Coordinates of C-alpha atoms and ligand atoms in Angstrom, one line a residue:
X72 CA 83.0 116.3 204.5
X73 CA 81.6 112.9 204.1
X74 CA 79.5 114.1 201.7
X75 CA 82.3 115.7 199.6
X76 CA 84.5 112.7 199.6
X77 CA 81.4 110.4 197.9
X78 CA 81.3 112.8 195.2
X79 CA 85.6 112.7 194.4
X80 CA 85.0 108.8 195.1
X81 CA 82.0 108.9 191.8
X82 CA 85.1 111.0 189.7
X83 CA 87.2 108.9 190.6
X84 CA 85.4 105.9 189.2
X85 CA 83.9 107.7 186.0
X86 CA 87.4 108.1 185.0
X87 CA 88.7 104.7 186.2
X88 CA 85.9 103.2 183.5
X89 CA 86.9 106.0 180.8
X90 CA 90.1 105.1 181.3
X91 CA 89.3 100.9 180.8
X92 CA 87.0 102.2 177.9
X93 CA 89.6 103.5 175.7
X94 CA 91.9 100.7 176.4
X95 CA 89.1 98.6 175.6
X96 CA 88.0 100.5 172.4
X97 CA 92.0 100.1 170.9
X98 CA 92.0 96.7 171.9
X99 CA 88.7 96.1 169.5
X100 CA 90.8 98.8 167.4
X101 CA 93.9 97.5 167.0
X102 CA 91.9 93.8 166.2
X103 CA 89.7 95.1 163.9
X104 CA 92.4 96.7 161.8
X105 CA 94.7 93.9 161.9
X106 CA 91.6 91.9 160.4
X107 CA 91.0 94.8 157.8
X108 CA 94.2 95.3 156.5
X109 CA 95.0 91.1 156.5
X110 CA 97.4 90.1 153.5
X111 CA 98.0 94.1 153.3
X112 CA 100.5 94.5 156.3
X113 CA 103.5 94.0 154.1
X114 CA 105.4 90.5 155.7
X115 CA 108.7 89.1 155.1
X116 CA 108.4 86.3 152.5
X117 CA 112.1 85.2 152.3
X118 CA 115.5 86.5 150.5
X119 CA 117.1 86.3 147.9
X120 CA 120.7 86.9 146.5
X121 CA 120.2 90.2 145.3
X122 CA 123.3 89.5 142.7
X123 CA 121.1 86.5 141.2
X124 CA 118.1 88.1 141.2
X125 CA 118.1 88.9 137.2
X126 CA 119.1 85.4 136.4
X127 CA 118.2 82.8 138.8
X128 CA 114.9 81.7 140.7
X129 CA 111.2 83.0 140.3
X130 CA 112.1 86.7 140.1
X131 CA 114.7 86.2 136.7
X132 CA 111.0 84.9 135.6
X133 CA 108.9 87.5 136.2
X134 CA 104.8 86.8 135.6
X135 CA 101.7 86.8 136.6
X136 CA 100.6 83.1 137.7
X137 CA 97.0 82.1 138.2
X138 CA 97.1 79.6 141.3
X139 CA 93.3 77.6 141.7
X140 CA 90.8 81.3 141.7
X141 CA 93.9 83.4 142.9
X142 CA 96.7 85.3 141.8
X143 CA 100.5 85.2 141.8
X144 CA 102.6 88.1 140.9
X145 CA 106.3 87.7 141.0
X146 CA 107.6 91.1 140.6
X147 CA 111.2 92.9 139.8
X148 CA 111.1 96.5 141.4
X149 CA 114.7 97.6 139.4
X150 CA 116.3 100.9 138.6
X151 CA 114.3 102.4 136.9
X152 CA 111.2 100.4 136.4
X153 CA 108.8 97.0 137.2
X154 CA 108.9 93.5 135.4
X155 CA 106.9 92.1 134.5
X156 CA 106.0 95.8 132.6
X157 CA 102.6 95.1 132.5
X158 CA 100.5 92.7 135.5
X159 CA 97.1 92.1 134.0
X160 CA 94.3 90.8 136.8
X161 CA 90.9 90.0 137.0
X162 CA 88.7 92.1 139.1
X163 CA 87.2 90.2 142.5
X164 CA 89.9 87.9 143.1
X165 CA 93.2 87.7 145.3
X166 CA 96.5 89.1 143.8
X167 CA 99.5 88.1 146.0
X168 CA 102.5 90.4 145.1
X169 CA 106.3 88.9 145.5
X170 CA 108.6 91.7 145.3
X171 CA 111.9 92.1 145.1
X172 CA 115.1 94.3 143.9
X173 CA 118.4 92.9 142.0
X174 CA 120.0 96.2 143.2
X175 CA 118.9 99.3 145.8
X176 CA 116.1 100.2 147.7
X177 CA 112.9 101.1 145.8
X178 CA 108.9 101.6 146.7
X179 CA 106.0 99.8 145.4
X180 CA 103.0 101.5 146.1
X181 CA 99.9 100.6 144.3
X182 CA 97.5 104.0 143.5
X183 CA 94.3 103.4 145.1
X184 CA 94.8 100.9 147.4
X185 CA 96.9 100.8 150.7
X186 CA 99.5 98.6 148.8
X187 CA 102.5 99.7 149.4
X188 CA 105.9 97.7 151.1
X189 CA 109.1 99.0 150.9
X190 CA 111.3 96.9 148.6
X191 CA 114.8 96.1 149.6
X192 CA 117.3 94.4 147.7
X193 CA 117.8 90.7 148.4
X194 CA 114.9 90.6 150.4
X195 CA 111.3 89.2 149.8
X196 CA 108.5 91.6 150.6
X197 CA 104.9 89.7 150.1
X198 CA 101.4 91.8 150.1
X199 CA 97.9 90.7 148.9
X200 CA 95.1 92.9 147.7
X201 CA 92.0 92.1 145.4
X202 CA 91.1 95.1 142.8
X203 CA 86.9 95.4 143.3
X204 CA 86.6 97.8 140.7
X205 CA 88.3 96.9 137.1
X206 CA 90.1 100.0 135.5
X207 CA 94.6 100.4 135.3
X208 CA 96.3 100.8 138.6
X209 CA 99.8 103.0 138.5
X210 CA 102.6 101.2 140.9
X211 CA 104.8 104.2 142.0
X212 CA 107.8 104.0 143.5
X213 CA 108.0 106.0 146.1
X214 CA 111.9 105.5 147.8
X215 CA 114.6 107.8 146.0
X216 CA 116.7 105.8 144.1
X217 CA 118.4 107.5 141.9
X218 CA 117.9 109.8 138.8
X219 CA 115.1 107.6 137.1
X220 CA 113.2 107.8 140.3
X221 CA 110.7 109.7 139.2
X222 CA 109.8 108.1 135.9
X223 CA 110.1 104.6 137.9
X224 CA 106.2 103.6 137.3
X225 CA 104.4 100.7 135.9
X226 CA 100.8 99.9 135.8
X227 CA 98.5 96.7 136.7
X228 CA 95.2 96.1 134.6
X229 CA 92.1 95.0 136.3
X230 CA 90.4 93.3 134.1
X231 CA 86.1 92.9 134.7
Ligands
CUA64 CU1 112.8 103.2 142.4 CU2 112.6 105.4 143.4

Protein backbone atom coordinates (compact mmCIF):
# COMPACT_ATOMS: atom_id res chain seq x y z
CA UNK A 1 0.00 0.00 0.00
CA UNK A 2 2.79 2.24 1.06
CA UNK A 3 4.44 1.48 -1.88
CA UNK A 4 1.49 2.34 -4.17
CA UNK A 5 0.83 5.70 -2.56
CA UNK A 6 4.85 6.88 -3.31
CA UNK A 7 4.24 6.18 -6.86
CA UNK A 8 0.59 8.55 -7.05
CA UNK A 9 2.72 10.97 -4.69
CA UNK A 10 5.73 11.03 -7.98
CA UNK A 11 2.33 11.68 -10.46
CA UNK A 12 1.29 13.88 -8.49
CA UNK A 13 4.36 16.06 -8.55
CA UNK A 14 5.28 15.37 -12.34
CA UNK A 15 2.23 17.10 -13.05
CA UNK A 16 2.39 19.74 -10.40
CA UNK A 17 5.81 20.91 -12.33
CA UNK A 18 4.05 20.40 -15.93
CA UNK A 19 1.54 22.26 -14.74
CA UNK A 20 4.15 25.45 -13.34
CA UNK A 21 6.05 24.67 -16.73
CA UNK A 22 3.43 25.80 -18.98
CA UNK A 23 2.48 28.71 -16.83
CA UNK A 24 6.07 29.47 -16.90
CA UNK A 25 6.57 28.93 -20.66
CA UNK A 26 3.33 31.66 -21.42
CA UNK A 27 4.75 33.92 -18.99
CA UNK A 28 8.21 33.95 -21.22
CA UNK A 29 5.48 33.70 -24.05
CA UNK A 30 3.33 36.31 -23.55
CA UNK A 31 6.79 38.62 -22.71
CA UNK A 32 8.53 37.69 -25.63
CA UNK A 33 5.68 38.61 -27.90
CA UNK A 34 4.81 41.71 -26.29
CA UNK A 35 8.67 42.53 -27.01
CA UNK A 36 8.23 41.24 -30.68
CA UNK A 37 5.31 42.86 -31.81
CA UNK A 38 6.54 46.46 -29.73
CA UNK A 39 5.21 49.59 -31.76
CA UNK A 40 2.92 46.90 -33.67
CA UNK A 41 0.11 46.39 -30.96
CA UNK A 42 -2.04 49.09 -32.43
CA UNK A 43 -2.38 51.87 -29.18
CA UNK A 44 -4.63 54.71 -28.77
CA UNK A 45 -2.81 58.01 -29.82
CA UNK A 46 -5.59 60.53 -29.17
CA UNK A 47 -8.94 61.84 -30.92
CA UNK A 48 -9.97 63.93 -33.02
CA UNK A 49 -13.22 65.68 -34.14
CA UNK A 50 -14.08 63.43 -36.75
CA UNK A 51 -16.22 66.50 -38.43
CA UNK A 52 -12.81 68.54 -38.66
CA UNK A 53 -10.76 65.97 -39.60
CA UNK A 54 -10.67 67.14 -43.59
CA UNK A 55 -9.90 70.68 -42.53
CA UNK A 56 -8.29 71.19 -39.40
CA UNK A 57 -5.04 69.72 -37.44
CA UNK A 58 -2.32 67.20 -38.82
CA UNK A 59 -4.70 64.94 -40.59
CA UNK A 60 -6.37 67.99 -43.09
CA UNK A 61 -2.40 67.80 -43.86
CA UNK A 62 -1.67 64.55 -44.69
CA UNK A 63 2.31 63.57 -45.30
CA UNK A 64 4.93 61.75 -44.76
CA UNK A 65 7.43 63.62 -42.23
CA UNK A 66 10.97 62.57 -41.61
CA UNK A 67 11.61 63.07 -37.74
CA UNK A 68 15.82 62.83 -36.86
CA UNK A 69 16.41 58.89 -38.80
CA UNK A 70 12.59 58.09 -38.40
CA UNK A 71 9.35 58.31 -39.95
CA UNK A 72 6.08 60.06 -39.53
CA UNK A 73 3.07 59.18 -41.41
CA UNK A 74 -0.10 61.15 -40.78
CA UNK A 75 -2.70 59.28 -42.61
CA UNK A 76 -6.59 59.83 -43.73
CA UNK A 77 -8.22 56.26 -43.98
CA UNK A 78 -11.73 57.89 -45.91
CA UNK A 79 -14.49 56.47 -48.01
CA UNK A 80 -13.14 55.19 -50.33
CA UNK A 81 -9.39 55.52 -50.20
CA UNK A 82 -5.91 56.73 -48.15
CA UNK A 83 -4.21 60.29 -48.19
CA UNK A 84 -1.67 60.89 -48.47
CA UNK A 85 -2.30 58.44 -51.98
CA UNK A 86 1.04 57.61 -52.08
CA UNK A 87 3.55 57.15 -48.57
CA UNK A 88 7.05 56.80 -49.91
CA UNK A 89 9.75 55.27 -47.11
CA UNK A 90 13.12 54.21 -46.88
CA UNK A 91 13.91 50.74 -46.24
CA UNK A 92 15.62 49.96 -42.54
CA UNK A 93 14.11 52.71 -40.63
CA UNK A 94 11.02 53.33 -38.27
CA UNK A 95 7.65 54.42 -39.92
CA UNK A 96 5.19 55.52 -37.28
CA UNK A 97 1.61 55.48 -38.82
CA UNK A 98 -1.18 58.14 -37.38
CA UNK A 99 -4.49 57.11 -38.65
CA UNK A 100 -7.57 58.34 -38.62
CA UNK A 101 -11.19 58.60 -40.43
CA UNK A 102 -13.25 62.03 -41.08
CA UNK A 103 -16.28 59.62 -41.45
CA UNK A 104 -16.98 55.57 -40.62
CA UNK A 105 -15.08 52.82 -39.66
CA UNK A 106 -12.46 51.55 -42.04
CA UNK A 107 -9.20 48.90 -41.89
CA UNK A 108 -5.71 49.69 -42.46
CA UNK A 109 -3.91 46.63 -42.91
CA UNK A 110 -0.45 46.74 -44.46
CA UNK A 111 0.30 43.44 -46.91
CA UNK A 112 3.13 41.74 -45.56
CA UNK A 113 3.52 42.89 -42.29
CA UNK A 114 1.29 42.46 -39.12
CA UNK A 115 0.19 46.15 -39.53
CA UNK A 116 -3.11 46.31 -39.23
CA UNK A 117 -5.40 48.65 -36.45
CA UNK A 118 -8.82 49.15 -36.94
CA UNK A 119 -9.58 52.81 -37.84
CA UNK A 120 -12.47 54.52 -36.27
CA UNK A 121 -13.65 57.83 -36.91
CA UNK A 122 -12.61 60.62 -34.47
CA UNK A 123 -10.16 58.49 -33.02
CA UNK A 124 -6.31 58.27 -33.25
CA UNK A 125 -4.99 54.79 -33.85
CA UNK A 126 -0.85 54.80 -33.84
CA UNK A 127 1.32 51.63 -35.12
CA UNK A 128 5.11 51.49 -35.97
CA UNK A 129 6.72 49.07 -38.38
CA UNK A 130 10.16 49.34 -40.29
CA UNK A 131 9.93 47.80 -44.12
CA UNK A 132 13.45 45.46 -44.25
CA UNK A 133 13.02 44.64 -47.64
CA UNK A 134 12.41 47.68 -50.26
CA UNK A 135 9.61 46.84 -52.92
CA UNK A 136 5.48 48.61 -52.80
CA UNK A 137 3.37 47.58 -49.85
CA UNK A 138 -0.66 47.52 -50.64
CA UNK A 139 -2.67 49.06 -47.43
CA UNK A 140 -6.06 47.25 -47.63
CA UNK A 141 -8.85 48.00 -45.87
CA UNK A 142 -10.26 45.35 -44.50
CA UNK A 143 -13.72 46.71 -42.36
CA UNK A 144 -16.90 46.97 -44.82
CA UNK A 145 -17.66 50.32 -45.29
CA UNK A 146 -19.63 50.76 -47.86
CA UNK A 147 -19.81 50.18 -51.66
CA UNK A 148 -16.19 51.36 -52.52
CA UNK A 149 -14.93 48.93 -49.96
CA UNK A 150 -13.41 46.82 -52.07
CA UNK A 151 -11.48 49.19 -54.30
CA UNK A 152 -10.50 51.17 -50.92
CA UNK A 153 -6.49 50.40 -51.41
CA UNK A 154 -3.42 52.48 -51.47
CA UNK A 155 0.12 51.57 -51.54
CA UNK A 156 3.47 52.57 -49.51
CA UNK A 157 6.91 52.48 -51.40
CA UNK A 158 9.97 51.19 -49.74
CA UNK A 159 12.50 52.76 -51.10
CA UNK A 160 16.42 50.83 -50.75
CU1 LIG B 1 -12.87 51.34 -45.99
CU2 LIG B 1 -13.71 49.13 -46.20
Amino acid sequence: MEHNEHIVERYERAWIYFGLGMILLFIVLIGYLMVANRGTIPIGAGRVDATQVRTQGDFANPRVEQVGNEFVVYAQAFSFGYLPSEIRVKAGRKVTFKVTSPDVQHGFQIERTNVNPQVIPGEIVQVSHTFNTPGEYRIICNEYCGIGHANMISKIIVEP
